[in-house]
Amino acid sequence: MEGQRSRSDPPAYSPIPCALHDRLEALATLGQPCRIVYRDPDGGTRETVERIVDVFARAGEEFVRTAAGVEIRLDRLEWVAGVRFGGPPC
């Protein structure tokens, strides 16, 4: 039916709290490596230690880009630099 999502569609983007968004922008400005734990599109947990180089929006979703070129949707972040992500949006 029109307007319904199929099981194979990715979950709709859910904005993160403004304070966490601000934290990501600060980390990008500092340019220091940080531990990032996130869920991949298949639901698995990934972990990396990497520099965040950009926080950006595309097609109504927000992402971070690491120095290695990995793009992570913000609502998939679980931990960044020791800070737990999640909670109500802006």
PDB file of C-alpha atoms in Angstrom:
ATOM      1  CA  MET A   1       0.000   0.000   0.000  1.00  0.00           C
ATOM      2  CA  GLU A   2       1.079   3.548  -0.629  1.00  0.00           C
ATOM      3  CA  GLY A   3       2.631   5.287   2.387  1.00  0.00           C
ATOM      4  CA  GLN A   4       3.599   2.047   4.111  1.00  0.00           C
ATOM      5  CA  ARG A   5       7.177   0.920   4.511  1.00  0.00           C
ATOM      6  CA  SER A   6       8.335  -2.513   3.448  1.00  0.00           C
ATOM      7  CA  ARG A   7      10.441  -4.648   5.780  1.00  0.00           C
ATOM      8  CA  SER A   8      13.493  -4.016   3.594  1.00  0.00           C
ATOM      9  CA  ASP A   9      13.223  -0.203   3.849  1.00  0.00           C
ATOM     10  CA  PRO A  10      15.704   1.403   6.255  1.00  0.00           C
ATOM     11  CA  PRO A  11      14.144   2.863   9.403  1.00  0.00           C
ATOM     12  CA  ALA A  12      13.071   6.503   9.165  1.00  0.00           C
ATOM     13  CA  TYR A  13      15.644   9.003  10.406  1.00  0.00           C
ATOM     14  CA  SER A  14      15.130  10.168  13.988  1.00  0.00           C
ATOM     15  CA  PRO A  15      16.909  13.449  14.910  1.00  0.00           C
ATOM     16  CA  ILE A  16      19.292  13.383  17.868  1.00  0.00           C
ATOM     17  CA  PRO A  17      19.245  15.881  20.777  1.00  0.00           C
ATOM     18  CA  CYS A  18      20.752  19.289  19.995  1.00  0.00           C
ATOM     19  CA  ALA A  19      23.370  18.988  22.754  1.00  0.00           C
ATOM     20  CA  LEU A  20      24.715  15.795  21.185  1.00  0.00           C
ATOM     21  CA  HIS A  21      24.743  17.392  17.737  1.00  0.00           C
ATOM     22  CA  ASP A  22      26.738  20.296  19.205  1.00  0.00           C
ATOM     23  CA  ARG A  23      29.161  17.786  20.771  1.00  0.00           C
ATOM     24  CA  LEU A  24      29.783  16.178  17.363  1.00  0.00           C
ATOM     25  CA  GLU A  25      30.487  19.564  15.800  1.00  0.00           C
ATOM     26  CA  ALA A  26      32.962  20.344  18.601  1.00  0.00           C
ATOM     27  CA  LEU A  27      34.731  17.014  18.043  1.00  0.00           C
ATOM     28  CA  ALA A  28      34.963  17.762  14.309  1.00  0.00           C
ATOM     29  CA  THR A  29      36.509  21.144  15.108  1.00  0.00           C
ATOM     30  CA  LEU A  30      39.051  19.629  17.521  1.00  0.00           C
ATOM     31  CA  GLY A  31      40.092  17.004  14.980  1.00  0.00           C
ATOM     32  CA  GLN A  32      41.201  14.525  17.627  1.00  0.00           C
ATOM     33  CA  PRO A  33      40.595  10.772  17.293  1.00  0.00           C
ATOM     34  CA  CYS A  34      37.716   9.463  19.378  1.00  0.00           C
ATOM     35  CA  ARG A  35      36.043   6.116  20.004  1.00  0.00           C
ATOM     36  CA  ILE A  36      32.823   5.762  17.994  1.00  0.00           C
ATOM     37  CA  VAL A  37      30.357   2.916  18.561  1.00  0.00           C
ATOM     38  CA  TYR A  38      27.437   2.707  16.132  1.00  0.00           C
ATOM     39  CA  ARG A  39      24.886   0.384  14.542  1.00  0.00           C
ATOM     40  CA  ASP A  40      25.476  -0.476  10.909  1.00  0.00           C
ATOM     41  CA  PRO A  41      22.519  -0.595   8.454  1.00  0.00           C
ATOM     42  CA  ASP A  42      22.113  -4.340   9.150  1.00  0.00           C
ATOM     43  CA  GLY A  43      21.770  -3.724  12.913  1.00  0.00           C
ATOM     44  CA  GLY A  44      25.248  -4.953  13.865  1.00  0.00           C
ATOM     45  CA  THR A  45      27.413  -2.981  16.261  1.00  0.00           C
ATOM     46  CA  ARG A  46      30.629  -1.452  14.935  1.00  0.00           C
ATOM     47  CA  GLU A  47      33.422   0.307  16.788  1.00  0.00           C
ATOM     48  CA  THR A  48      36.230   2.487  15.503  1.00  0.00           C
ATOM     49  CA  VAL A  49      38.708   5.049  16.763  1.00  0.00           C
ATOM     50  CA  GLU A  50      38.697   7.820  14.218  1.00  0.00           C
ATOM     51  CA  ARG A  51      38.600  11.587  13.718  1.00  0.00           C
ATOM     52  CA  ILE A  52      35.246  13.157  12.890  1.00  0.00           C
ATOM     53  CA  VAL A  53      35.854  15.589  10.043  1.00  0.00           C
ATOM     54  CA  ASP A  54      32.324  16.690   9.136  1.00  0.00           C
ATOM     55  CA  VAL A  55      28.745  16.812  10.411  1.00  0.00           C
ATOM     56  CA  PHE A  56      26.294  17.297   7.553  1.00  0.00           C
ATOM     57  CA  ALA A  57      22.756  16.752   6.288  1.00  0.00           C
ATOM     58  CA  ARG A  58      21.622  15.000   3.126  1.00  0.00           C
ATOM     59  CA  ALA A  59      18.075  14.193   2.010  1.00  0.00           C
ATOM     60  CA  GLY A  60      16.589  15.013   5.421  1.00  0.00           C
ATOM     61  CA  GLU A  61      19.076  12.880   7.378  1.00  0.00           C
ATOM     62  CA  GLU A  62      22.157  13.935   9.344  1.00  0.00           C
ATOM     63  CA  PHE A  63      25.551  12.222   9.260  1.00  0.00           C
ATOM     64  CA  VAL A  64      29.114  12.382  10.529  1.00  0.00           C
ATOM     65  CA  ARG A  65      31.993  11.667   8.189  1.00  0.00           C
ATOM     66  CA  THR A  66      35.229  10.250   9.577  1.00  0.00           C
ATOM     67  CA  ALA A  67      38.728  10.940   8.285  1.00  0.00           C
ATOM     68  CA  ALA A  68      38.595   7.476   6.652  1.00  0.00           C
ATOM     69  CA  GLY A  69      35.518   8.579   4.664  1.00  0.00           C
ATOM     70  CA  VAL A  70      32.982   6.501   6.610  1.00  0.00           C
ATOM     71  CA  GLU A  71      29.567   8.173   6.837  1.00  0.00           C
ATOM     72  CA  ILE A  72      27.424   7.304   9.867  1.00  0.00           C
ATOM     73  CA  ARG A  73      23.827   8.437  10.254  1.00  0.00           C
ATOM     74  CA  LEU A  74      23.544  10.296  13.560  1.00  0.00           C
ATOM     75  CA  ASP A  75      20.637   8.224  14.891  1.00  0.00           C
ATOM     76  CA  ARG A  76      22.819   5.094  14.570  1.00  0.00           C
ATOM     77  CA  LEU A  77      25.446   6.440  16.984  1.00  0.00           C
ATOM     78  CA  GLU A  78      25.550   4.695  20.364  1.00  0.00           C
ATOM     79  CA  TRP A  79      28.711   6.134  21.989  1.00  0.00           C
ATOM     80  CA  VAL A  80      31.063   8.886  20.859  1.00  0.00           C
ATOM     81  CA  ALA A  81      34.100   9.946  22.907  1.00  0.00           C
ATOM     82  CA  GLY A  82      32.634   8.369  26.053  1.00  0.00           C
ATOM     83  CA  VAL A  83      29.218  10.044  25.662  1.00  0.00           C
ATOM     84  CA  ARG A  84      26.071   7.892  25.339  1.00  0.00           C
ATOM     85  CA  PHE A  85      23.831   8.946  22.440  1.00  0.00           C
ATOM     86  CA  GLY A  86      20.044   8.614  22.298  1.00  0.00           C
ATOM     87  CA  GLY A  87      17.075  10.434  23.757  1.00  0.00           C
ATOM     88  CA  PRO A  88      14.573  13.021  22.553  1.00  0.00           C
ATOM     89  CA  PRO A  89      15.358  15.058  19.417  1.00  0.00           C
ATOM     90  CA  CYS A  90      15.932  18.825  19.200  1.00  0.00           C
TER      91      CYS A  90
END
